[in-house]
CSV table of C-alpha atoms in Angstrom, one decimal:
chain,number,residue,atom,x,y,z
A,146,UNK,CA,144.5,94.9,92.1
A,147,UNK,CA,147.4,94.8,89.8
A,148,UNK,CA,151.1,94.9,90.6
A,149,UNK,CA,151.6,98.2,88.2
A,150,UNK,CA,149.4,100.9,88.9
A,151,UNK,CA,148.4,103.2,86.3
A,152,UNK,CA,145.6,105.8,86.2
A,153,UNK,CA,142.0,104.8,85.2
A,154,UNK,CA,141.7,107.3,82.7
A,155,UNK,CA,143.5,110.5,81.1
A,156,UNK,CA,141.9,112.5,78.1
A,157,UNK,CA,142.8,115.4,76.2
A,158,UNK,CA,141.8,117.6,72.9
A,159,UNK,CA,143.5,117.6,69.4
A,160,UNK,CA,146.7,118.4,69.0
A,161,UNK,CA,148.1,118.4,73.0
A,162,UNK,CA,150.4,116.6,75.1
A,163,UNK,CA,149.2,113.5,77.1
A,164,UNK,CA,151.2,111.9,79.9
A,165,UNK,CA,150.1,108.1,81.1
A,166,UNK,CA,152.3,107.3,84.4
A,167,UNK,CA,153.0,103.3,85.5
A,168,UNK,CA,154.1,103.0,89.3
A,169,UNK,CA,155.7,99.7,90.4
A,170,UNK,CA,158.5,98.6,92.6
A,171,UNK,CA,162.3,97.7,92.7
A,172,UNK,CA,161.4,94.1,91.4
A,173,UNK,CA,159.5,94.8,88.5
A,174,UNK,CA,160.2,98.2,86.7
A,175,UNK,CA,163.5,98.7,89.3
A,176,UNK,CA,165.0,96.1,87.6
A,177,UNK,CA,164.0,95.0,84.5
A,178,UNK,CA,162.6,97.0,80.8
A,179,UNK,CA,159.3,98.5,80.6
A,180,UNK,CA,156.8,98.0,78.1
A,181,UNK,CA,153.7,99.6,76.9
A,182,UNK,CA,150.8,98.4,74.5
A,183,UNK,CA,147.7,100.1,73.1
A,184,UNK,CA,144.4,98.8,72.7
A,185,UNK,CA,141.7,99.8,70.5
A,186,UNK,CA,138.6,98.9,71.1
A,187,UNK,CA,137.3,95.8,70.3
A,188,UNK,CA,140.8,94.4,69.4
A,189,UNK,CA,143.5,92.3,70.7
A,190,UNK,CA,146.7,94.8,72.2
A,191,UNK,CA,149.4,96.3,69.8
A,192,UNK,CA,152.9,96.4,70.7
A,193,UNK,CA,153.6,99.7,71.4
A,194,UNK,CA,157.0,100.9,73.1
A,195,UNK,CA,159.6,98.2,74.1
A,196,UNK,CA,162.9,98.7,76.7
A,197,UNK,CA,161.4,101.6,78.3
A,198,UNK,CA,161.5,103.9,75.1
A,199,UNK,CA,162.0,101.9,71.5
A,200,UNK,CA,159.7,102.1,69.3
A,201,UNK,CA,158.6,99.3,66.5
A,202,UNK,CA,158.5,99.5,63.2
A,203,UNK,CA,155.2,101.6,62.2
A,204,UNK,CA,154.4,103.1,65.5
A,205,UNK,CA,154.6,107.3,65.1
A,206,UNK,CA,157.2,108.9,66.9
A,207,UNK,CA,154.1,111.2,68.9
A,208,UNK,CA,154.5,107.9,71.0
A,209,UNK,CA,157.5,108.1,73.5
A,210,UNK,CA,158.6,106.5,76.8
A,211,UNK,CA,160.6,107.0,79.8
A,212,UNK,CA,162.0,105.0,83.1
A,213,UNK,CA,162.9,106.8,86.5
A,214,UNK,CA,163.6,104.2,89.3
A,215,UNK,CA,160.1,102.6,90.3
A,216,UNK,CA,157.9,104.4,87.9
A,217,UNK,CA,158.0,104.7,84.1
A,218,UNK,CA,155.5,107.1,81.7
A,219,UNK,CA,154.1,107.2,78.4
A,220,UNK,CA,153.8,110.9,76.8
A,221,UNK,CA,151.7,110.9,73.2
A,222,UNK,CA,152.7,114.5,71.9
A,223,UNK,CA,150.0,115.9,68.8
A,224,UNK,CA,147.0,114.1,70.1
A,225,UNK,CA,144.5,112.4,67.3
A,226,UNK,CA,141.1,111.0,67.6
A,227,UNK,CA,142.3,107.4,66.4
A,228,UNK,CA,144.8,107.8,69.7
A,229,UNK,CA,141.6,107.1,71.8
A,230,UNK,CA,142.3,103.2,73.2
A,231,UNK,CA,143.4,101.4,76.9
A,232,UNK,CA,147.2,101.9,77.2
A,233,UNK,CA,149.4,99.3,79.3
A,234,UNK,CA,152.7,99.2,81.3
A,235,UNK,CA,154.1,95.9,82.0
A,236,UNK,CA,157.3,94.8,83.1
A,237,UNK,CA,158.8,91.3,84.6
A,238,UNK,CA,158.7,90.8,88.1
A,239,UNK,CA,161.4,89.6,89.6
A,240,UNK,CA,159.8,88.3,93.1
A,241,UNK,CA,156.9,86.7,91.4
A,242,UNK,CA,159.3,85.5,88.4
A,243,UNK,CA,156.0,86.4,85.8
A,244,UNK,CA,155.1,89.2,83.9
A,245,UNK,CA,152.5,91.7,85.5
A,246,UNK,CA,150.4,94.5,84.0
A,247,UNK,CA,148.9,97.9,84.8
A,248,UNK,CA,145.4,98.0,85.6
A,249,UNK,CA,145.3,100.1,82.2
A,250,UNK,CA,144.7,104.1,81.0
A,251,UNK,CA,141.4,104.8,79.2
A,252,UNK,CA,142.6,107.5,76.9
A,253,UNK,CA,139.8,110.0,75.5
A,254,UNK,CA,140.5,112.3,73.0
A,255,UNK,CA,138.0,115.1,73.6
B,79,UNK,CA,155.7,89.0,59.7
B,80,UNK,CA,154.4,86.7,61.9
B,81,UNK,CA,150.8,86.2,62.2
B,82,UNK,CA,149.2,83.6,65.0
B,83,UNK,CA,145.4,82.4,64.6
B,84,UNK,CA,144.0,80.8,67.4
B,85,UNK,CA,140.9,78.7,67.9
B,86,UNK,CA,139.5,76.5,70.8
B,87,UNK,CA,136.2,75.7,72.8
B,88,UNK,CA,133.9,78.8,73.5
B,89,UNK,CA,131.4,77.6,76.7
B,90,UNK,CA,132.6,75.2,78.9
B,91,UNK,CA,131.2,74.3,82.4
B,92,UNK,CA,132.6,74.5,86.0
B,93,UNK,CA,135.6,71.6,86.4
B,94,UNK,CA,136.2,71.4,82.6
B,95,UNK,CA,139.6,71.9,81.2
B,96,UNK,CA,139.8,74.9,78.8
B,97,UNK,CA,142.2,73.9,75.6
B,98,UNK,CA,143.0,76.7,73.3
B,99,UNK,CA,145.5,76.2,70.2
B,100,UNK,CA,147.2,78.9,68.2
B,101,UNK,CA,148.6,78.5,64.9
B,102,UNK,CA,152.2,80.2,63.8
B,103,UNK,CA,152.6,81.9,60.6
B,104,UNK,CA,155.7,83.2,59.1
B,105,UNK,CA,158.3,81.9,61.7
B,106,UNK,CA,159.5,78.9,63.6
B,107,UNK,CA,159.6,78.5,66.9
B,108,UNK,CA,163.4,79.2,67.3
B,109,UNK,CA,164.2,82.0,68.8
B,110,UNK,CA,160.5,83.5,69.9
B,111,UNK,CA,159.0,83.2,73.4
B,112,UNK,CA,155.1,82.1,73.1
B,113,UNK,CA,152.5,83.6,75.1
B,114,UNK,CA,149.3,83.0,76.5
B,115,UNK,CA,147.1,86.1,78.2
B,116,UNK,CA,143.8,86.7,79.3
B,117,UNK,CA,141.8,89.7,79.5
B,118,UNK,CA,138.3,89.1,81.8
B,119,UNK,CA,135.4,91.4,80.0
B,120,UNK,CA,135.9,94.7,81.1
B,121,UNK,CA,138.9,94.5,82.7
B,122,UNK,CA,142.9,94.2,82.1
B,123,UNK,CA,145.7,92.3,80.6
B,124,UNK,CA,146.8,89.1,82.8
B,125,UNK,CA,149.8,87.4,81.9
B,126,UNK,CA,149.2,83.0,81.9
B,127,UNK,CA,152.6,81.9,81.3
B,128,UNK,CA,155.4,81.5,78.7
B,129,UNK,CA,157.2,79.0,76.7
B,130,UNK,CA,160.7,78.9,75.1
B,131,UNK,CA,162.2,77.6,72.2
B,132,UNK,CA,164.5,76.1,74.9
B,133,UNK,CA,161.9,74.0,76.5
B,134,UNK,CA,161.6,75.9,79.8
B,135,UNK,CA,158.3,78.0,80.8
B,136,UNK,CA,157.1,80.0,83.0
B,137,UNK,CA,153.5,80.5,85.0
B,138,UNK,CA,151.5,83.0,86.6
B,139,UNK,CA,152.1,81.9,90.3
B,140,UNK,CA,148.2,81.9,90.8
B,141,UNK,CA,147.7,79.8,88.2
B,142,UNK,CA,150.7,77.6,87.7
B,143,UNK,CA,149.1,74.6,89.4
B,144,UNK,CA,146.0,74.7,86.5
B,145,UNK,CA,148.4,76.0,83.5
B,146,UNK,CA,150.0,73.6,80.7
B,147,UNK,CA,151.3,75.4,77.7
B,148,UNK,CA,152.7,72.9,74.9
B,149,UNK,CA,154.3,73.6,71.3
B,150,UNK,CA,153.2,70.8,67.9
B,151,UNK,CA,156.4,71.9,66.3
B,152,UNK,CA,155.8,69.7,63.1
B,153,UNK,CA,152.2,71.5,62.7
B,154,UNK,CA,153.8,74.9,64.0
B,155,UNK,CA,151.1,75.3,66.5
B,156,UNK,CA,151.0,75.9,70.3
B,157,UNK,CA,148.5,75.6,73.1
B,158,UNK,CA,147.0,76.3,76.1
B,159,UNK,CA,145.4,73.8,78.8
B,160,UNK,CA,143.8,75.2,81.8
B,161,UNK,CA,142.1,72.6,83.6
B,162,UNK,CA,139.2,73.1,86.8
B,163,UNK,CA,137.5,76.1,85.1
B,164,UNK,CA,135.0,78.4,87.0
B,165,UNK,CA,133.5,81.6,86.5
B,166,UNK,CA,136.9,83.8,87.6
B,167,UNK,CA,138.3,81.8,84.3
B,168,UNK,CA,136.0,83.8,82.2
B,169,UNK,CA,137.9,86.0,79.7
B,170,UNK,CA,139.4,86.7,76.0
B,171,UNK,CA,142.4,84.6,75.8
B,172,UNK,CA,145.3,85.9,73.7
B,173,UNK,CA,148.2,83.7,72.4
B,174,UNK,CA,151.2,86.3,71.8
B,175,UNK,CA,154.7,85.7,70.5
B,176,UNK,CA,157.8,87.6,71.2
B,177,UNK,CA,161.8,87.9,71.9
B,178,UNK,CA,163.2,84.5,73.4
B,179,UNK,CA,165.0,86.4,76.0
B,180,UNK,CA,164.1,85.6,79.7
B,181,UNK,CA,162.9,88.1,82.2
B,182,UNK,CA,161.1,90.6,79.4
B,183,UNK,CA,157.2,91.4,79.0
B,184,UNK,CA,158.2,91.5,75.4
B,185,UNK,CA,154.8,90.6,72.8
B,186,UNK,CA,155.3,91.4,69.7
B,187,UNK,CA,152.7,89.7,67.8
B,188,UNK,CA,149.4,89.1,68.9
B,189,UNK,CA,146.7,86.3,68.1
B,190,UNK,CA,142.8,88.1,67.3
B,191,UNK,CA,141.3,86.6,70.9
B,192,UNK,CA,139.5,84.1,72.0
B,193,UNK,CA,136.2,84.3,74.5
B,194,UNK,CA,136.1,81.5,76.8
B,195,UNK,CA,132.6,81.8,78.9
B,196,UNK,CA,132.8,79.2,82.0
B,197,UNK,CA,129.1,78.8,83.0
B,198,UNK,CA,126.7,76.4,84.0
């Protein structure tokens, strides 16, 4: 069971709007940045969105973030096929002083 | 751009110690938090522990009393000891680098994985 709970799986077709959602609590995303990393298959994670909504260098602005109190989301915008991958939140956790992860989104692009 | 490579023991049996080592290219360890993770087949991203350019680390709390992470700055490498394997320790092991500021799940860089299988 991990300490950020995302959805198992969210798909979509070509060209729409997908939203991946990343609940937690006031000790982890409450207080302290989010983060988000994709994962194609078969390879390690790629840093994907950093202090709740920066992007890196390279990543395509169809990839955005956002923070409410205990929750956070990642919306990709102009869904592609090479979009389809496991997407995860993490954040530090103040209680546990450690870093904890979603469970992961399986994204399919239909 | 830094790039890590890591390499280390594949199959080890129950009450070994797992060692993994991951090389640093294109930085120094100043100001970069290092990064081991684990990802058991089929499953998610767990966070080991962390260490700084300062010396301190931290440790996932469940396995902090298993865990040694040490840094070989003259060979620019860094590594992993988990000692007391079993099966639950089965996983891809990731090395990962990122911003040397505390209380961040900040990993920039990312080595290519390593499959540790613990079996008898």
């Amino acid at each position: 069971q991990s300490v950020l709970t995302q959805p198992p799986s969210a798909s979509g077709t070509p060209g729409q709007r997908v939203t991946i959602s990343c609940s937690g609590s006031s000790s982890n995303i409450g207080s302290n940045y989010v983060y988000w990393y994709q994962q194609l298959p078969g390879m390690a994670p790629k840093f994907l969105l950093y202090r709740n909504n920066q992007r890196p260098s390279g990543v395509p602005d169809r990839f955005s973030g956002s923070k409410s109190g205990t929750s956070a989301s990642l919306a990709i915008s102009g869904l592609r096929s090479e979009d389809e991958a496991d997407y995860y939140c993490a954040a530090w956790d103040d209680s546990l002083s450690g870093v904890v992860f979603g469970g992961g989104t399986k994204v399919t692009v239909l | 751009q830094v790039q890590l490579q890591q390499w280390g023991a594949g199959l080890l049996k129950p009450s070994e110690t797992l060692s993994l080592t991951c090389a640093v290219y294109g930085a120094s360890f100043s100001g970069y938090s290092w990064s081991w993770i684990r990802q058991p087949p089929g499953k998610g991203l767990e966070w080991i522990g962390e260490f700084f350019d300062s010396g301190s680390t931290n440790f996932n709390p469940s396995l902090k009393s298993r865990v040694a992470i040490s840094v070989d700055t003259s060979k620019n490498h860094f590594s992993l000891n988990l000692s007391s394997v079993t099966a639950a320790d089965t996983a891809v092991y990731y090395c990962a680098s990122g911003i040397a500021v505390a209380g961040q799940a900040s990993f920039d860089y990312w080595g290519q994985g390593t499959l540790v299988t613990v079996s008898s």
